């Protein structure tokens, strides 16, 4: 059964829209049929033409798109929202209200209130809603989750997670004048109350939760803005509901790290380490201190990690495949829903609107702690 | 302009056919419209149906496909040959004769004579012919080529290349009875005169040539068959036309190496190392002995490596993207030919039928040396 | 000129005493001539005999040793204190009072008051006092210090340091009964108010200070005791006097880390990373994002790192040499003092009694923060 | 019991003499009492004075030293020969003839005949003779040997060993004039018939034999001299007596490798890899393809690797300790001989004069193959 989708944002010049399309391209029998790719008419038309989208389904704005698609018999099965952060909320709401399933870029929205509303509306309208926390799509992230679930590292003792990048290093030396708001991520109107924490800190928050199953209770944070309005660097202490602690660090000014997301989980019987820049393996240390390399595609790998596997061991998979794995599960579940098939727990192995809400809560707790001399702030009481 | 292609071999159960289709999927505006995916009627029909290929263009055998497609006004722009090795020659020939462009899996064919014939025919018929030596498609392999071409390592002093895998380790302990010819790669009728050397040794031969520009002059080889008719392991000394030497090793029984293709080139001013399992970077050592990590997507990367780049630095690309890069260049060149646009040297940045021929010559020289107590055998005098 | 030394603690069965002796053995023309190696008479006599120490200078207790050595014309040039932590203070004081130079294991003592007293006494008596923070002795730690001092990474933006070990993992599962105080490090009477923070957290504190020159202002800490009286794991946020932040983590229950001390310093123009388990190199990332491996013994290395270098590049140095480098500088300075030679700044390139004091202040600030719900605690106001 | 030794060569300005002395310093109760450190009278006197050697036992030439020491009741227990290669033979012979035990640098001597003579004489005179192939002294090299002996990798299928260095890269660009014989290693009169093969190729030959127990049968070799009289680079195919093959490569012009000795052994049940620049661990791959890091000092380590272990896991040992391990065993065995204690097989765990002989045979076979268009040459028939 062909699954048809539309897209808001993501014209041909935008990086992430193209990643979404290529990732969906890994899922057989899917088609882009509708879109509002840019507010810029020329860019919108050009992108639509490139993808052979008919004029009728090339929309000037997202409201029109939501309404018109909502009225069609052959309406799109889902919409991809790939716009800057500040538009996520209203666009998602518009499509939910038309009963159209949503895949939204992270962070889900600006305020906890908005996030709760999106969650509530989705449930009322039976919307299948995914938030693209890409890194949970990696095969070996899924395998790490299986190993921890199956008690291979015992009780967790500590979590040590970091997400350093270096692409904004040049921003540090610039004065924090309106001019350098040209970097939209440093502009609060577009990005919201955080930059680094919202952009990459939330990946730590979600992916650690995904792998470990630990629920975050409270956080201490110290943000560094280096002359800007928003953070470029953040050191955080965290505590989970079971009393376990950990450390999170995210930075966009850490030279030597193109995209150095790394998670380490230490337990009573073992430990696991995964590094985004070499995503096809995890390091597993056993209780006798032997550290082993476990690789994607090996015979011993099981669970969704195995199911989603595309190439044999040693033939690297990367960012596109991680993204594709999220879409593969999401679209497969959409198909099962359309066919009235029974849904399994594994059919929900993608980041949901609830996960999106928790990401927004995390952001607000972090900022609140930083504003209050880095005291502990509970995740659930931030607004 | 939409580019339409057909495929021989590669039904849904085959690994490499799927990789070809996904890789082509990375190139915008392409479509699979015709095919003869399997000799097995059921598999053929099923695969064709899955890809919405019309009955008229679902063929029972490749001869019929070549003839019928050759007669159509809207004939396919190119055919992908993804069958076992022993069929490559005759299928390629059939499509060339119909004036249809060819992308063929490696090794190109069995004998040097066949390879020379395919080369000659392609030239006569103006066929754009590619052989899918995948690894030359990696972005950082291309960057290594640029650096060496631009004299960044000076004159080459030695080449050290290895391609160890471990997936056939269980074959070692089995007796070499007809039964275990169930592994088709160890069956001379399907694989030809070699197994490991043909399957992976040829990747060393081609990729070293691609990166360094060195022309192979002669080779010494010792093959190990461990009880089988064909080789599972091979140690080789090589000499290039300029007198430089090197060592090649390939193995399918080297435990710990899922797909450990590694090339190291040492020069008077620097050295370069690339490893397939972490394909997104190369290590570069300068004349003062400092070893640096150079990464895909960084600002300093230039040449085709930059042009073909899809994701930002630190967002891993893998095997699919390497494959896609070959197709991207090949299909782009096809488009330019159809548009009568002028072709640049960079338009031929994919492995050609000449490269396929040299691969076959390499295989024959290696086997001849092994048969003659590992004496030097010249590449160009093997038949 | 021969330099003669004595030792308190460190009988033949103790690990660290032997390391001190072997490290001193790297310094030419030194001799062990006096000692009180154990409270156990048999162990003491046996060890003294093994080292050919005359009976007259084999002492039953440290008080006697201090007094008797103090009275000799040929008294020892320095004493090494290698006993458990709780004895450091009184032993050091006894030898200082006799005008004998001291090399003391870390942590210096239990309380900030004691540490201040030792510092004051040392100054009054012109004692050359070293505290063996071993890791600052590594050649490449010294090179990292030089590079940062010479502005090779620009202004520091963040520090990320960790010291995970796994040798106490079995303590986690045991009940915190008096019985398991058999691990003396978990016994407050022997170890003081901390275990992990005192034992390895102080190495982070000192070595970061040594490399970066940053002065610690305040700290937030969360200790984990896992059922014991003392900490086995600690997560810390730190702030330096110039407003820069960082994260420290130490653990003795982190499986997979035999002795994983790692320091990363990020600046506006570069970053530096050093890892204790491969101590012979540092990774240096430049502002263009290229990460290079800089190695001990290379031509470009300068400063004390070069002076102390013993083996050519690529011939690994380890823990013994790091220890030896501290002694080499300390003993060389002793010789210069005895010869009334002029002393240079580089003659004081070893951890001093002031560094020992700051280590004790750090410990107390960390424990105070942990007791007060992890609020910020200033290093200088902890008592 | 104190063991007293003398030294020929190795004045204070020489690198390797100092390493010998420091390595012996790791063995308790040893003393340097006699020497002929240099032909240069001043250097000899200075070095002897530095080590408090009495005038009577400071000799002007090695003949005198051998004769005089041979006549003393308290003659040295062994002599260390640390001169350039061309003197090894005659010096060793002189001391053997006086009944003095010998530790000699490698290569043992120039010709196979000389080597056989030294072996024969040593046996006749009951000399304990060691040749300092340093790398076999590393703790984890010994552990690798144990694992292979205990069948942990099954039957060996292939050996892949390399020893690249880069310290002679500048020699490549120089003309091969008499002037550049200032690099004595490139001067046949001092070095013999090879440079790189003799200096580092022999380390491959010995260490592979040590780890695997495989006996070398024949070799094919291609040497590269880059304008000089002696080799700077060599690629070799080898065959062992049991028919297994392998590849050896050594180079002094491979940029990026300070001292990159690496051995990989592949078997039917596992594989082992050891790398000299990180000597404290080996990588072990099991038959299921899992690669694990095994570390020095861990509980699972056994055999001589455990016995000789000095520092706990994670506290790096290096080149000095490898050297010291050879001396520790050698000197311990000397002590047992002097005490008429029974000797065990493990007492001979150091490279012997027979190993020295085989190294010389290897050198000659390699050079002969290279001279004969790289044909196979048997190790045992080279003279």
PDB file of C-alpha atoms in Angstrom, chain A residues 165-177 180 183 186 195 224-233 251-255, chain C residues 153-158 244 266-270 287:
ATOM      1  CA  UNK A 165      29.978  20.148  18.604  1.00  0.00           C
ATOM      2  CA  UNK A 166      32.243  22.903  17.317  1.00  0.00           C
ATOM      3  CA  UNK A 167      30.343  24.578  14.495  1.00  0.00           C
ATOM      4  CA  UNK A 168      29.548  27.765  16.473  1.00  0.00           C
ATOM      5  CA  UNK A 169      33.084  28.425  17.720  1.00  0.00           C
ATOM      6  CA  UNK A 170      33.298  31.574  15.606  1.00  0.00           C
ATOM      7  CA  UNK A 171      30.283  32.988  17.453  1.00  0.00           C
ATOM      8  CA  UNK A 172      32.288  33.193  20.677  1.00  0.00           C
ATOM      9  CA  UNK A 173      34.593  35.900  19.491  1.00  0.00           C
ATOM     10  CA  UNK A 174      31.830  38.016  18.016  1.00  0.00           C
ATOM     11  CA  UNK A 175      30.124  40.705  20.035  1.00  0.00           C
ATOM     12  CA  UNK A 176      26.573  39.942  21.005  1.00  0.00           C
ATOM     13  CA  UNK A 177      25.093  42.598  18.781  1.00  0.00           C
ATOM     14  CA  UNK A 180      25.017  38.242  14.909  1.00  0.00           C
ATOM     15  CA  UNK A 183      22.710  32.902  13.381  1.00  0.00           C
ATOM     16  CA  UNK A 186      21.122  32.395  18.845  1.00  0.00           C
ATOM     17  CA  UNK A 195      20.022  27.339  21.931  1.00  0.00           C
ATOM     18  CA  UNK A 224      27.434  29.615  29.271  1.00  0.00           C
ATOM     19  CA  UNK A 225      26.399  32.255  26.756  1.00  0.00           C
ATOM     20  CA  UNK A 226      29.751  33.848  25.940  1.00  0.00           C
ATOM     21  CA  UNK A 227      28.204  37.256  25.335  1.00  0.00           C
ATOM     22  CA  UNK A 228      25.071  36.065  23.562  1.00  0.00           C
ATOM     23  CA  UNK A 229      21.457  35.956  24.727  1.00  0.00           C
ATOM     24  CA  UNK A 230      21.299  32.198  24.446  1.00  0.00           C
ATOM     25  CA  UNK A 231      23.521  29.373  25.641  1.00  0.00           C
ATOM     26  CA  UNK A 232      26.346  27.846  23.607  1.00  0.00           C
ATOM     27  CA  UNK A 233      27.550  25.484  26.320  1.00  0.00           C
ATOM     28  CA  UNK A 251      28.386  22.431  23.658  1.00  0.00           C
ATOM     29  CA  UNK A 252      28.540  24.003  20.223  1.00  0.00           C
ATOM     30  CA  UNK A 253      31.975  25.498  20.873  1.00  0.00           C
ATOM     31  CA  UNK A 254      34.027  22.401  21.710  1.00  0.00           C
ATOM     32  CA  UNK A 255      36.747  22.280  19.067  1.00  0.00           C
TER      33      UNK A 255
ATOM     34  CA  UNK C 153      44.102  26.970  22.525  1.00  0.00           C
ATOM     35  CA  UNK C 154      43.251  30.621  23.188  1.00  0.00           C
ATOM     36  CA  UNK C 155      40.927  31.499  26.048  1.00  0.00           C
ATOM     37  CA  UNK C 156      39.552  28.495  27.862  1.00  0.00           C
ATOM     38  CA  UNK C 157      35.791  27.947  27.449  1.00  0.00           C
ATOM     39  CA  UNK C 158      35.130  24.679  29.262  1.00  0.00           C
ATOM     40  CA  UNK C 244      34.772  29.417  33.232  1.00  0.00           C
ATOM     41  CA  UNK C 266      38.355  23.513  25.231  1.00  0.00           C
ATOM     42  CA  UNK C 267      39.404  26.989  24.162  1.00  0.00           C
ATOM     43  CA  UNK C 268      38.599  29.621  21.573  1.00  0.00           C
ATOM     44  CA  UNK C 269      41.471  28.563  19.294  1.00  0.00           C
ATOM     45  CA  UNK C 270      41.908  24.914  20.039  1.00  0.00           C
ATOM     46  CA  UNK C 287      40.368  26.131  15.271  1.00  0.00           C
TER      47      UNK C 287
END
